[in-house]
Amino acid sequence: YAILKYDGLVVRSDTKVTAEVLQASNLQVVGRAGTGVDNIDLTAATRKGVLVLNAPGGNFISACELTCSLISALSRNVPQGCQSLKEGKWDRKLYTGTELYGKTLAVLGLGRIGREVALRMQAFGMKVIGFDPMVSVEDAAKLNIASLGLEDIWPLADYITVHTPLIPQTKNLINAEVLKKCKKGVRVVNVARGGIVDENALLDSLKCGHCGGAALDVFCEEPPKSEQTFELIKHPKVIVTPHLGASTKEAQIRVAVEIAEQFIALANTNPQYTSIQGVLNAPALAASRNPENTSWISLARSLGKISSQLLQTSTFSSTAFSLVTQGAELKNKQFLTTPVQIGLLSGRTSNGLNFINVNTYASEGGLKVAYEHDPSSSQNLVALAFGSNVAKHVLTGK
Ligand SMILES: O=C(O)[C@H](O)COP(=O)(O)O
């Protein structure tokens, strides 16, 4: 395996980093020069203790701009008119469009891309409604977006654009039932991920004339192979691009720089680069790298290790663990439960434990460490209490 000699890997969405690839490698870090990580087996990476990072700050403007271009191209039949003229025709009547001015755009997912799309399409005079369970009605209103429930959105939207990751909750978000609830003539745009829009349902709705058009940059399978997807791609009311959302010179430079800077920060070789903001599978990693925490981490690990030796049990499932910190310096140090877990599990597993994978092995072994900060004492101190119905112990360290 060529991968064996590498410690780090940087990919775009085309390269699949499967469990098999991870297993065959000595990788310590996988960087995604972009946003979506559905091409990386995050569970397998976490289990192996391989850090996964992304660079979402670099390509959102490009994804937004492609979305806006597709919305306006859809409204005026730009690709169809272009193709027809190249074929020597002069079909002015056939490609009469509709204005965007005064139309309602539904933006599903009000993260970085969705917000930028809303802002730009408002400049066209579109009324923007939106949905995002993570964004409050007030915050949406600050962006001039009326935040509505999905059921209220469907009958209002002239255009629907999706800007969510592909997760179980968003798979087939736009499906046959939804399309039936939409206005006749609704247009659907997907520059996010294939699978958020049900391709078969969209094709049926286009064929019966209910859906008025679609613009697709992403597909369930990339590159597409199935006959049905090609029928959708070739439909006269569909305009398509081959996953070009982030394919601009600027975005590619930005994501490459963003990932490279994070790799340098991880290597700790240049004090200019310290930020590893794209970490996806190690919530306690940033805190573990702060020199102020070093001695507390090693104390927490030792408390875990000693507790493990004091406990005669082979499993932890019937033992309750509680980590208590005291003193101003130790406020909000919940992450110390991670080195406690490492200490508890070390010597009990042949897997190499680190800040990335220990939570996986802890939950598989029924190990839970509760956390509490006691503000009543000014003395900086860490205490690990553990016990069962039979015996209780408290270990403290300063
Ligand atoms: O998730 C992303 O960042 C975009 O879909 C872009 O993917 P790409 O890096 O493969 O172009």
Short mmCIF file of N, CA, C and O in Angstrom, two decimals, residues 173-231:
data_model
loop_
_atom_site.label_atom_id
_atom_site.label_comp_id
_atom_site.label_asym_id
_atom_site.label_seq_id
_atom_site.Cartn_x
_atom_site.Cartn_y
_atom_site.Cartn_z
N LEU A 173 -34.77 15.13 1.77
CA LEU A 173 -35.54 16.24 2.36
C LEU A 173 -36.58 16.75 1.35
O LEU A 173 -37.71 17.05 1.68
N ILE A 174 -36.15 16.83 0.09
CA ILE A 174 -37.09 17.18 -0.98
C ILE A 174 -37.50 15.87 -1.65
O ILE A 174 -36.74 15.30 -2.43
N ASN A 175 -38.68 15.40 -1.29
CA ASN A 175 -39.14 14.10 -1.78
C ASN A 175 -40.48 14.26 -2.51
O ASN A 175 -40.96 15.39 -2.67
N ALA A 176 -41.07 13.14 -2.89
CA ALA A 176 -42.31 13.20 -3.68
C ALA A 176 -43.42 13.94 -2.93
O ALA A 176 -44.12 14.79 -3.50
N GLU A 177 -43.57 13.62 -1.64
CA GLU A 177 -44.64 14.25 -0.84
C GLU A 177 -44.44 15.76 -0.78
O GLU A 177 -45.38 16.54 -0.93
N VAL A 178 -43.20 16.15 -0.52
CA VAL A 178 -42.87 17.57 -0.41
C VAL A 178 -43.16 18.29 -1.73
O VAL A 178 -43.77 19.36 -1.75
N LEU A 179 -42.69 17.69 -2.82
CA LEU A 179 -42.89 18.35 -4.12
C LEU A 179 -44.38 18.56 -4.42
O LEU A 179 -44.76 19.59 -4.96
N LYS A 180 -45.20 17.60 -3.99
CA LYS A 180 -46.65 17.74 -4.20
C LYS A 180 -47.20 18.94 -3.43
O LYS A 180 -48.15 19.59 -3.86
N LYS A 181 -46.58 19.24 -2.27
CA LYS A 181 -47.06 20.35 -1.44
C LYS A 181 -46.57 21.71 -1.96
O LYS A 181 -47.00 22.75 -1.49
N CYS A 182 -45.63 21.67 -2.90
CA CYS A 182 -45.06 22.92 -3.42
C CYS A 182 -45.96 23.50 -4.51
O CYS A 182 -46.77 22.80 -5.11
N LYS A 183 -45.75 24.79 -4.77
CA LYS A 183 -46.46 25.47 -5.86
C LYS A 183 -46.18 24.79 -7.19
O LYS A 183 -45.05 24.32 -7.39
N LYS A 184 -47.13 24.81 -8.10
CA LYS A 184 -46.83 24.32 -9.45
C LYS A 184 -45.79 25.26 -10.06
O LYS A 184 -45.89 26.49 -9.92
N GLY A 185 -44.78 24.69 -10.64
CA GLY A 185 -43.73 25.53 -11.24
C GLY A 185 -42.52 25.74 -10.35
O GLY A 185 -41.55 26.37 -10.75
N VAL A 186 -42.58 25.19 -9.13
CA VAL A 186 -41.45 25.37 -8.19
C VAL A 186 -40.14 24.90 -8.84
O VAL A 186 -40.12 23.94 -9.62
N ARG A 187 -39.06 25.64 -8.53
CA ARG A 187 -37.75 25.25 -9.07
C ARG A 187 -36.84 24.87 -7.91
O ARG A 187 -36.84 25.53 -6.87
N VAL A 188 -36.07 23.82 -8.13
CA VAL A 188 -35.26 23.24 -7.05
C VAL A 188 -33.78 23.34 -7.40
O VAL A 188 -33.39 23.00 -8.52
N VAL A 189 -32.99 23.80 -6.43
CA VAL A 189 -31.55 23.95 -6.67
C VAL A 189 -30.79 23.16 -5.61
O VAL A 189 -31.07 23.26 -4.41
N ASN A 190 -29.83 22.35 -6.05
CA ASN A 190 -29.00 21.60 -5.09
C ASN A 190 -27.52 21.75 -5.45
O ASN A 190 -27.03 21.16 -6.40
N VAL A 191 -26.84 22.58 -4.65
CA VAL A 191 -25.39 22.72 -4.79
C VAL A 191 -24.74 22.17 -3.51
O VAL A 191 -23.57 22.40 -3.24
N ALA A 192 -25.54 21.44 -2.70
CA ALA A 192 -25.02 20.98 -1.41
C ALA A 192 -24.51 19.54 -1.52
O ALA A 192 -23.30 19.32 -1.68
N ARG A 193 -25.40 18.57 -1.47
CA ARG A 193 -25.02 17.17 -1.57
C ARG A 193 -26.09 16.36 -2.28
O ARG A 193 -27.29 16.56 -2.02
N GLY A 194 -25.65 15.45 -3.15
CA GLY A 194 -26.58 14.53 -3.78
C GLY A 194 -27.28 13.73 -2.70
O GLY A 194 -26.66 13.36 -1.70
N GLY A 195 -28.59 13.50 -2.89
CA GLY A 195 -29.33 12.72 -1.89
C GLY A 195 -30.21 13.58 -1.01
O GLY A 195 -31.15 13.09 -0.39
N ILE A 196 -29.93 14.89 -0.94
CA ILE A 196 -30.82 15.77 -0.16
C ILE A 196 -32.13 15.93 -0.95
O ILE A 196 -33.22 16.01 -0.39
N VAL A 197 -31.97 15.95 -2.28
CA VAL A 197 -33.15 15.95 -3.16
C VAL A 197 -33.29 14.54 -3.72
O VAL A 197 -32.33 13.99 -4.27
N ASP A 198 -34.46 13.95 -3.58
CA ASP A 198 -34.71 12.60 -4.10
C ASP A 198 -34.76 12.70 -5.64
O ASP A 198 -35.70 13.29 -6.20
N GLU A 199 -33.75 12.13 -6.28
CA GLU A 199 -33.62 12.29 -7.75
C GLU A 199 -34.82 11.72 -8.51
O GLU A 199 -35.31 12.32 -9.46
N ASN A 200 -35.33 10.55 -8.05
CA ASN A 200 -36.46 9.94 -8.76
C ASN A 200 -37.73 10.78 -8.61
O ASN A 200 -38.48 10.98 -9.57
N ALA A 201 -37.93 11.27 -7.39
CA ALA A 201 -39.13 12.09 -7.14
C ALA A 201 -39.06 13.38 -7.96
O ALA A 201 -40.06 13.84 -8.51
N LEU A 202 -37.87 13.95 -8.05
CA LEU A 202 -37.70 15.19 -8.82
C LEU A 202 -38.00 14.94 -10.30
O LEU A 202 -38.71 15.72 -10.94
N LEU A 203 -37.47 13.83 -10.81
CA LEU A 203 -37.70 13.50 -12.21
C LEU A 203 -39.20 13.32 -12.48
O LEU A 203 -39.74 13.86 -13.46
N ASP A 204 -39.89 12.60 -11.59
CA ASP A 204 -41.33 12.39 -11.78
C ASP A 204 -42.07 13.73 -11.78
O ASP A 204 -42.95 13.96 -12.61
N SER A 205 -41.68 14.59 -10.85
CA SER A 205 -42.36 15.89 -10.74
C SER A 205 -42.10 16.77 -11.97
O SER A 205 -42.98 17.51 -12.41
N LEU A 206 -40.89 16.67 -12.52
CA LEU A 206 -40.57 17.42 -13.75
C LEU A 206 -41.36 16.86 -14.93
O LEU A 206 -41.91 17.61 -15.74
N LYS A 207 -41.45 15.53 -14.97
CA LYS A 207 -42.13 14.88 -16.10
C LYS A 207 -43.61 15.24 -16.13
O LYS A 207 -44.19 15.42 -17.19
N CYS A 208 -44.22 15.32 -14.93
CA CYS A 208 -45.66 15.63 -14.93
C CYS A 208 -45.91 17.13 -15.00
O CYS A 208 -47.05 17.58 -14.97
N GLY A 209 -44.83 17.92 -15.02
CA GLY A 209 -44.99 19.36 -15.21
C GLY A 209 -45.24 20.13 -13.92
O GLY A 209 -45.49 21.34 -13.94
N HIS A 210 -45.19 19.44 -12.78
CA HIS A 210 -45.42 20.16 -11.52
C HIS A 210 -44.18 20.97 -11.14
O HIS A 210 -44.27 22.16 -10.84
N CYS A 211 -43.02 20.33 -11.17
CA CYS A 211 -41.78 21.05 -10.91
C CYS A 211 -41.39 21.77 -12.20
O CYS A 211 -41.38 21.18 -13.28
N GLY A 212 -41.08 23.07 -12.05
CA GLY A 212 -40.83 23.87 -13.24
C GLY A 212 -39.38 23.87 -13.71
O GLY A 212 -39.07 24.44 -14.77
N GLY A 213 -38.50 23.26 -12.93
CA GLY A 213 -37.09 23.23 -13.34
C GLY A 213 -36.20 22.90 -12.16
O GLY A 213 -36.62 23.00 -11.00
N ALA A 214 -35.00 22.48 -12.47
CA ALA A 214 -34.07 22.16 -11.39
C ALA A 214 -32.65 22.46 -11.85
O ALA A 214 -32.33 22.36 -13.04
N ALA A 215 -31.84 22.87 -10.88
CA ALA A 215 -30.41 23.09 -11.16
C ALA A 215 -29.64 22.22 -10.17
O ALA A 215 -29.83 22.33 -8.95
N LEU A 216 -28.82 21.34 -10.71
CA LEU A 216 -28.13 20.37 -9.85
C LEU A 216 -26.62 20.40 -10.09
O LEU A 216 -26.17 20.27 -11.23
N ASP A 217 -25.89 20.56 -9.01
CA ASP A 217 -24.42 20.50 -9.10
C ASP A 217 -23.91 19.20 -8.48
O ASP A 217 -22.75 18.85 -8.65
N VAL A 218 -24.77 18.52 -7.75
CA VAL A 218 -24.35 17.32 -7.00
C VAL A 218 -25.35 16.20 -7.22
O VAL A 218 -26.53 16.45 -7.48
N PHE A 219 -24.88 14.96 -7.10
CA PHE A 219 -25.69 13.80 -7.45
C PHE A 219 -25.49 12.69 -6.42
O PHE A 219 -24.46 12.65 -5.74
N CYS A 220 -26.48 11.77 -6.37
CA CYS A 220 -26.40 10.66 -5.41
C CYS A 220 -25.12 9.87 -5.64
O CYS A 220 -24.46 9.44 -4.71
N GLU A 221 -24.80 9.69 -6.90
CA GLU A 221 -23.58 8.96 -7.25
C GLU A 221 -22.74 9.89 -8.13
O GLU A 221 -23.27 10.47 -9.09
N GLU A 222 -21.48 10.06 -7.76
CA GLU A 222 -20.61 10.96 -8.55
C GLU A 222 -19.34 10.24 -8.97
O GLU A 222 -18.66 9.69 -8.11
N PRO A 223 -18.99 10.23 -10.26
CA PRO A 223 -19.83 10.72 -11.35
C PRO A 223 -21.08 9.84 -11.51
O PRO A 223 -21.02 8.64 -11.21
N PRO A 224 -22.17 10.42 -12.00
CA PRO A 224 -23.41 9.64 -12.10
C PRO A 224 -23.27 8.50 -13.10
O PRO A 224 -22.60 8.66 -14.12
N LYS A 225 -23.93 7.39 -12.78
CA LYS A 225 -23.86 6.24 -13.70
C LYS A 225 -25.25 5.71 -14.05
O LYS A 225 -25.44 5.16 -15.11
N SER A 226 -26.19 5.86 -13.12
CA SER A 226 -27.47 5.19 -13.34
C SER A 226 -28.27 5.87 -14.46
O SER A 226 -28.15 7.07 -14.71
N GLU A 227 -29.06 5.03 -15.11
CA GLU A 227 -29.88 5.49 -16.23
C GLU A 227 -30.85 6.58 -15.80
O GLU A 227 -31.05 7.58 -16.48
N GLN A 228 -31.42 6.38 -14.58
CA GLN A 228 -32.41 7.34 -14.08
C GLN A 228 -31.79 8.71 -13.84
O GLN A 228 -32.37 9.73 -14.17
N THR A 229 -30.56 8.69 -13.27
CA THR A 229 -29.91 9.98 -13.02
C THR A 229 -29.63 10.67 -14.35
O THR A 229 -29.81 11.88 -14.48
N PHE A 230 -29.25 9.87 -15.37
CA PHE A 230 -29.00 10.49 -16.67
C PHE A 230 -30.28 11.01 -17.31
O PHE A 230 -30.26 12.04 -17.99
N GLU A 231 -31.39 10.34 -17.03
CA GLU A 231 -32.67 10.85 -17.56
C GLU A 231 -32.96 12.22 -16.92
O GLU A 231 -33.40 13.15 -17.59
#
